Short mmCIF file of C-alpha atoms in Angstrom, two decimals:
data_model
loop_
_atom_site.label_atom_id
_atom_site.label_comp_id
_atom_site.label_asym_id
_atom_site.label_seq_id
_atom_site.Cartn_x
_atom_site.Cartn_y
_atom_site.Cartn_z
CA ALA J 1 -37.74 -56.27 -224.78
CA LYS J 2 -40.98 -56.24 -226.74
CA ALA J 3 -39.17 -54.88 -229.84
CA ARG J 4 -36.49 -57.59 -229.63
CA TYR J 5 -39.18 -60.26 -229.21
CA ASP J 6 -41.09 -58.98 -232.24
CA LEU J 7 -37.91 -58.99 -234.29
CA ALA J 8 -37.00 -62.51 -233.13
CA LYS J 9 -40.56 -63.75 -233.88
CA THR J 10 -40.48 -62.28 -237.39
CA SER J 11 -37.04 -63.81 -238.04
CA PHE J 12 -38.17 -67.20 -236.68
CA ASP J 13 -41.33 -67.22 -238.81
CA ARG J 14 -39.32 -66.41 -241.94
CA ILE J 15 -36.60 -69.03 -241.21
CA LYS J 16 -39.29 -71.56 -240.32
CA SER J 17 -40.99 -71.01 -243.70
CA LEU J 18 -37.70 -71.31 -245.52
CA TYR J 19 -36.76 -74.38 -243.48
CA GLU J 20 -40.05 -76.11 -244.31
CA SER J 21 -39.42 -75.40 -248.01
CA GLN J 22 -35.86 -76.65 -247.50
CA ALA J 23 -34.47 -73.18 -248.34
CA ALA J 24 -32.86 -72.79 -244.88
CA SER J 25 -30.63 -75.12 -242.93
CA LYS J 26 -31.40 -76.88 -239.68
CA GLN J 27 -28.80 -74.70 -237.91
CA GLU J 28 -30.41 -71.49 -239.08
CA TYR J 29 -33.76 -72.77 -237.84
CA ASP J 30 -32.34 -73.69 -234.43
CA GLU J 31 -30.63 -70.31 -234.07
CA ALA J 32 -33.83 -68.47 -234.94
CA ASN J 33 -35.78 -70.62 -232.47
CA THR J 34 -33.19 -70.02 -229.74
CA ASN J 35 -33.31 -66.27 -230.36
CA LEU J 36 -37.11 -66.36 -230.13
CA ILE J 37 -37.02 -68.31 -226.85
CA THR J 38 -34.43 -65.90 -225.42
CA ALA J 39 -36.45 -62.85 -226.52
CA GLN J 40 -39.61 -64.44 -225.03
CA ALA J 41 -37.84 -64.93 -221.68
CA ALA J 42 -36.53 -61.38 -221.70
CA LEU J 43 -40.00 -60.10 -222.51
CA ASP J 44 -41.57 -62.14 -219.70
CA LYS J 45 -38.95 -60.82 -217.27
CA ALA J 46 -39.53 -57.24 -218.38
CA GLN J 47 -43.30 -57.64 -218.02
CA ALA J 48 -42.80 -59.11 -214.54
CA SER J 49 -40.64 -56.12 -213.64
CA VAL J 50 -43.36 -53.78 -214.92
CA GLU J 51 -46.00 -55.57 -212.85
CA TYR J 52 -43.76 -55.40 -209.77
CA ALA J 53 -43.14 -51.69 -210.39
CA LYS J 54 -46.88 -51.11 -210.75
CA ALA J 55 -47.51 -52.96 -207.50
CA THR J 56 -44.79 -50.91 -205.79
CA LEU J 57 -46.27 -47.74 -207.26
CA ASN J 58 -49.72 -48.72 -206.01
CA GLN J 59 -48.30 -49.31 -202.54
CA ALA J 60 -46.49 -45.98 -202.64
CA GLN J 61 -49.66 -44.24 -203.82
CA HIS J 62 -51.59 -45.87 -201.00
CA ALA J 63 -48.94 -44.69 -198.53
CA VAL J 64 -49.18 -41.18 -199.98
CA ASP J 65 -52.97 -41.21 -199.67
CA LEU J 66 -52.67 -42.47 -196.09
CA ALA J 67 -50.11 -39.77 -195.31
CA LYS J 68 -52.39 -37.12 -196.84
CA SER J 69 -55.30 -38.33 -194.74
CA LYS J 70 -53.07 -38.18 -191.64
CA ILE J 71 -51.94 -34.67 -192.63
CA SER J 72 -55.58 -33.61 -192.95
CA GLU J 73 -56.36 -35.22 -189.60
CA THR J 74 -53.34 -33.55 -188.00
CA GLN J 75 -54.27 -30.20 -189.49
CA ALA J 76 -57.76 -30.62 -188.08
CA GLN J 77 -56.24 -31.38 -184.66
CA VAL J 78 -53.95 -28.33 -184.97
CA GLY J 79 -56.95 -26.18 -185.86
CA GLN J 80 -58.84 -27.55 -182.86
CA ALA J 81 -55.83 -26.92 -180.61
CA ASN J 82 -55.53 -23.36 -181.91
CA ALA J 83 -59.22 -22.79 -181.26
CA SER J 84 -58.80 -24.14 -177.70
CA TYR J 85 -55.75 -21.90 -177.23
CA GLU J 86 -57.63 -18.84 -178.42
CA SER J 87 -60.55 -19.73 -176.17
CA ALA J 88 -58.19 -20.12 -173.21
CA ASN J 89 -56.61 -16.75 -174.03
CA VAL J 90 -60.04 -15.14 -174.06
CA SER J 91 -60.80 -16.73 -170.68
CA VAL J 92 -57.50 -15.50 -169.25
CA GLU J 93 -58.13 -12.03 -170.71
CA ASP J 94 -61.63 -11.97 -169.23
CA ALA J 95 -60.23 -13.00 -165.84
CA THR J 96 -57.47 -10.35 -165.87
CA VAL J 97 -58.11 -6.86 -164.52
CA ARG J 98 -55.69 -4.17 -165.63
CA ALA J 99 -55.46 -0.71 -164.13
CA PRO J 100 -55.34 2.21 -166.56
CA PHE J 101 -52.11 3.39 -164.90
CA ASP J 102 -49.20 2.09 -162.80
CA GLY J 103 -49.62 2.54 -159.09
CA MET J 104 -49.85 0.90 -155.68
CA VAL J 105 -52.84 -1.10 -154.43
CA ILE J 106 -53.74 0.36 -151.04
CA ASP J 107 -57.05 -1.42 -150.44
CA THR J 108 -58.87 -4.51 -151.72
CA LEU J 109 -62.64 -4.07 -151.88
CA VAL J 110 -63.64 -7.64 -152.85
CA HIS J 111 -62.99 -11.11 -151.49
CA VAL J 112 -62.31 -14.51 -153.05
CA GLY J 113 -65.54 -15.85 -154.50
CA ASP J 114 -67.22 -12.47 -154.97
CA MET J 115 -68.80 -11.83 -158.37
CA ALA J 116 -67.24 -8.98 -160.35
CA SER J 117 -69.54 -6.98 -162.58
CA PRO J 118 -69.04 -3.83 -164.67
CA GLY J 119 -68.92 -0.75 -162.48
CA THR J 120 -67.96 -2.66 -159.33
CA ALA J 121 -64.84 -1.32 -157.59
CA LEU J 122 -62.35 -4.13 -156.96
CA VAL J 123 -59.31 -2.37 -155.52
CA ARG J 124 -58.19 1.12 -154.64
CA ILE J 125 -55.00 2.27 -156.34
CA GLU J 126 -53.03 5.44 -155.84
CA ARG J 127 -50.08 6.99 -157.61
CA ALA J 128 -47.93 10.09 -157.47
CA PRO J 129 -48.12 13.03 -157.53
CA TYR J 130 -49.64 13.52 -154.08
CA PHE J 131 -51.50 16.62 -152.98
CA LEU J 132 -51.86 18.30 -149.63
CA GLU J 133 -55.39 19.62 -149.15
CA THR J 134 -56.07 22.52 -146.84
CA TYR J 135 -58.59 25.34 -146.32
CA LEU J 136 -57.81 29.05 -146.27
CA ASP J 137 -59.67 32.08 -145.01
CA GLU J 138 -61.64 33.88 -147.70
CA ARG J 139 -59.37 36.91 -147.34
CA LYS J 140 -56.57 34.90 -148.99
CA GLN J 141 -58.63 34.32 -152.14
CA ASN J 142 -56.87 37.03 -154.13
CA GLU J 143 -53.44 36.70 -152.48
CA ILE J 144 -52.44 33.27 -153.79
CA HIS J 145 -52.37 31.96 -157.33
CA ILE J 146 -52.07 28.70 -159.22
CA GLY J 147 -48.38 27.84 -159.61
CA ASP J 148 -47.18 29.66 -156.46
CA ALA J 149 -44.46 27.78 -154.55
CA VAL J 150 -45.15 27.24 -150.84
CA PRO J 151 -43.21 25.43 -148.06
CA VAL J 152 -44.80 22.22 -146.77
CA MET J 153 -43.93 20.37 -143.56
CA ILE J 154 -44.77 16.65 -143.36
CA GLY J 155 -44.78 15.80 -139.68
CA ALA J 156 -44.52 12.02 -140.00
CA LEU J 157 -41.40 12.39 -142.14
CA ASN J 158 -40.01 15.34 -140.18
CA ARG J 159 -39.25 16.94 -143.51
CA THR J 160 -39.91 20.26 -145.18
CA MET J 161 -40.38 20.35 -148.95
CA THR J 162 -41.56 22.79 -151.58
CA GLY J 163 -45.09 22.42 -152.91
CA THR J 164 -46.91 24.13 -155.74
CA ILE J 165 -50.47 25.43 -155.61
CA ALA J 166 -52.27 23.22 -158.13
CA GLU J 167 -55.94 23.91 -157.50
CA MET J 168 -58.13 26.51 -155.81
CA THR J 169 -61.81 25.83 -155.37
CA PRO J 170 -63.78 28.87 -156.65
CA HIS J 171 -66.29 28.53 -153.82
CA ILE J 172 -66.39 29.87 -150.28
CA ASP J 173 -67.98 27.71 -147.60
CA PRO J 174 -70.69 29.98 -146.12
CA THR J 175 -70.29 28.37 -142.71
CA SER J 176 -66.51 28.42 -142.23
CA ARG J 177 -65.86 31.29 -144.69
CA LYS J 178 -62.97 29.28 -146.14
CA PHE J 179 -62.09 27.80 -149.52
CA ARG J 180 -60.19 24.65 -150.42
CA VAL J 181 -56.64 24.65 -151.81
CA LYS J 182 -54.68 21.69 -153.20
CA VAL J 183 -50.89 21.84 -153.08
CA ALA J 184 -48.92 19.47 -155.33
CA LEU J 185 -46.03 17.91 -153.39
CA SER J 186 -42.56 17.19 -154.68
CA PRO J 187 -42.06 13.54 -155.76
CA SER J 188 -41.06 11.36 -152.80
CA THR J 189 -41.09 7.61 -152.21
CA ASP J 190 -41.84 8.17 -148.49
CA ILE J 191 -45.14 9.99 -148.88
CA ILE J 192 -48.32 7.94 -148.61
CA SER J 193 -51.94 9.03 -148.64
CA GLY J 194 -53.48 10.01 -145.34
CA MET J 195 -50.39 11.75 -143.92
CA PHE J 196 -50.80 15.08 -142.15
CA GLY J 197 -48.89 18.11 -143.30
CA ILE J 198 -48.64 21.82 -142.68
CA VAL J 199 -48.38 24.35 -145.51
CA ALA J 200 -47.28 27.95 -144.90
CA PHE J 201 -48.73 30.72 -147.07
CA SER J 202 -47.36 34.24 -147.44
CA ASP J 203 -49.26 36.85 -145.49
CA GLY J 204 -48.89 39.71 -147.93
CA GLY J 205 -45.37 40.61 -146.83
CA GLU J 206 -46.23 40.86 -143.13
CA ARG J 207 -44.02 38.54 -141.04
CA SER J 208 -45.71 36.68 -138.22
CA ILE J 209 -44.79 33.83 -135.93
CA PHE J 210 -47.25 30.95 -135.83
CA VAL J 211 -47.00 27.93 -133.55
CA PRO J 212 -49.16 24.80 -133.41
CA ASP J 213 -52.08 25.03 -131.01
CA SER J 214 -50.68 21.91 -129.32
CA ALA J 215 -47.67 23.95 -128.13
CA ILE J 216 -49.71 26.56 -126.24
CA ILE J 217 -50.35 26.29 -122.49
CA ARG J 218 -53.60 27.89 -121.37
CA TRP J 219 -54.34 28.58 -117.68
CA THR J 220 -57.34 30.86 -117.23
CA GLN J 221 -55.97 34.20 -118.54
CA PHE J 222 -52.43 32.91 -118.99
CA THR J 223 -51.10 31.70 -122.33
CA GLY J 224 -47.54 30.54 -122.72
CA VAL J 225 -45.11 28.18 -124.40
CA TYR J 226 -42.08 26.20 -123.29
CA VAL J 227 -38.97 27.68 -124.90
CA VAL J 228 -36.02 25.29 -125.12
CA ASP J 229 -32.53 26.76 -124.66
CA GLU J 230 -29.26 25.50 -126.13
CA GLN J 231 -28.82 23.04 -123.24
CA GLY J 232 -32.23 21.51 -123.91
CA ILE J 233 -33.83 23.05 -120.83
CA ALA J 234 -37.48 24.10 -121.10
CA HIS J 235 -38.47 27.58 -119.82
CA LEU J 236 -42.09 28.56 -119.47
CA ARG J 237 -42.67 31.93 -121.16
CA PHE J 238 -45.75 34.13 -121.36
CA VAL J 239 -46.91 34.99 -124.91
CA ASN J 240 -49.70 37.06 -126.42
CA ILE J 241 -51.89 35.11 -128.82
CA GLY J 242 -53.36 36.63 -131.95
CA ARG J 243 -55.42 35.05 -134.71
CA ASP J 244 -55.93 31.33 -135.18
CA GLN J 245 -55.45 29.77 -138.60
CA ASP J 246 -55.62 26.07 -139.51
CA HIS J 247 -54.78 24.87 -135.97
CA MET J 248 -51.92 27.39 -135.80
CA SER J 249 -51.88 30.38 -133.42
CA GLU J 250 -50.19 33.68 -134.16
CA ILE J 251 -47.71 34.90 -131.52
CA LEU J 252 -47.96 38.65 -131.15
CA SER J 253 -45.26 38.96 -128.48
CA GLY J 254 -43.10 36.91 -126.14
CA LEU J 255 -41.38 34.74 -128.74
CA ASN J 256 -38.56 35.55 -131.11
CA ASP J 257 -37.99 34.21 -134.58
CA GLY J 258 -35.73 31.14 -134.53
CA GLU J 259 -36.36 30.09 -130.92
CA GLN J 260 -37.19 26.44 -130.32
CA ILE J 261 -40.32 25.46 -128.42
CA VAL J 262 -41.98 22.28 -127.24
CA VAL J 263 -44.80 21.43 -129.68
CA SER J 264 -46.09 18.09 -128.36
CA SER J 265 -46.62 16.26 -125.06
CA ILE J 266 -46.53 19.58 -123.18
CA ASP J 267 -48.51 17.96 -120.35
CA LYS J 268 -45.33 16.00 -119.53
CA VAL J 269 -43.10 19.10 -119.41
CA VAL J 270 -42.44 21.37 -116.42
CA ASP J 271 -40.41 24.53 -116.12
CA LYS J 272 -36.63 23.97 -116.04
CA ALA J 273 -37.06 20.33 -117.17
CA LYS J 274 -34.69 18.65 -119.58
CA VAL J 275 -36.36 18.14 -122.96
CA VAL J 276 -35.53 15.25 -125.29
CA GLU J 277 -36.80 14.67 -128.79
CA GLU J 278 -39.52 12.04 -129.17
CA LYS J 279 -38.49 8.96 -131.12
#
């Protein structure tokens, strides 16, 4: 538009000079003047468009600057939120107690509101494998070995399982003349800590019959047991008692291998009475 205006202005000035010297006609002068006016209008319109575009650009630039400031503000808020999140995670982590292994909580040692500090026991946790702990006479020290398989009877479960000798304390109690043995039990979901069990150890090839002390009837010089026949009838029988070992008494005579006897509640049993299993 500016180039067309400049051209129209140059042409008008030339025609005007020629017209004033009567070298150009009135029509040529009018046409040059009209072209100049038209070019001037086009130039004014183009300049107005430029000014409008500049104003629009300024507005757009302002909007961009505003958006950038909002982005910065939002990023600051996101950073603050992330910091709060991390702080909350730290708080949750500090308030979470994790055991070093999977197991079952069997006792809680603290209460709501108690302060927890390093070294303070909070709960008691146990996990398999379980061990049966017993004490043996010092004479058995060299007869059993780590890894030996031994039968174990868990009374509460009424079950016999195979255990493995896992630990033998290399120390004899000078008072009892016994040493401690730990027997690893076979995995079982029924076993819990605190149960009572009986473990049978080999006696160097010599076969002996042992019965629980609770099964023996003692009257002055008489010792006997109630033997249960196939009909479930109890018969009082005299037996000779030998050594005592871990609440078990050795039967020297009077009882045969495989016979069933009453081992509990013998104070409720009489000779020739019908015996039923306790539930």
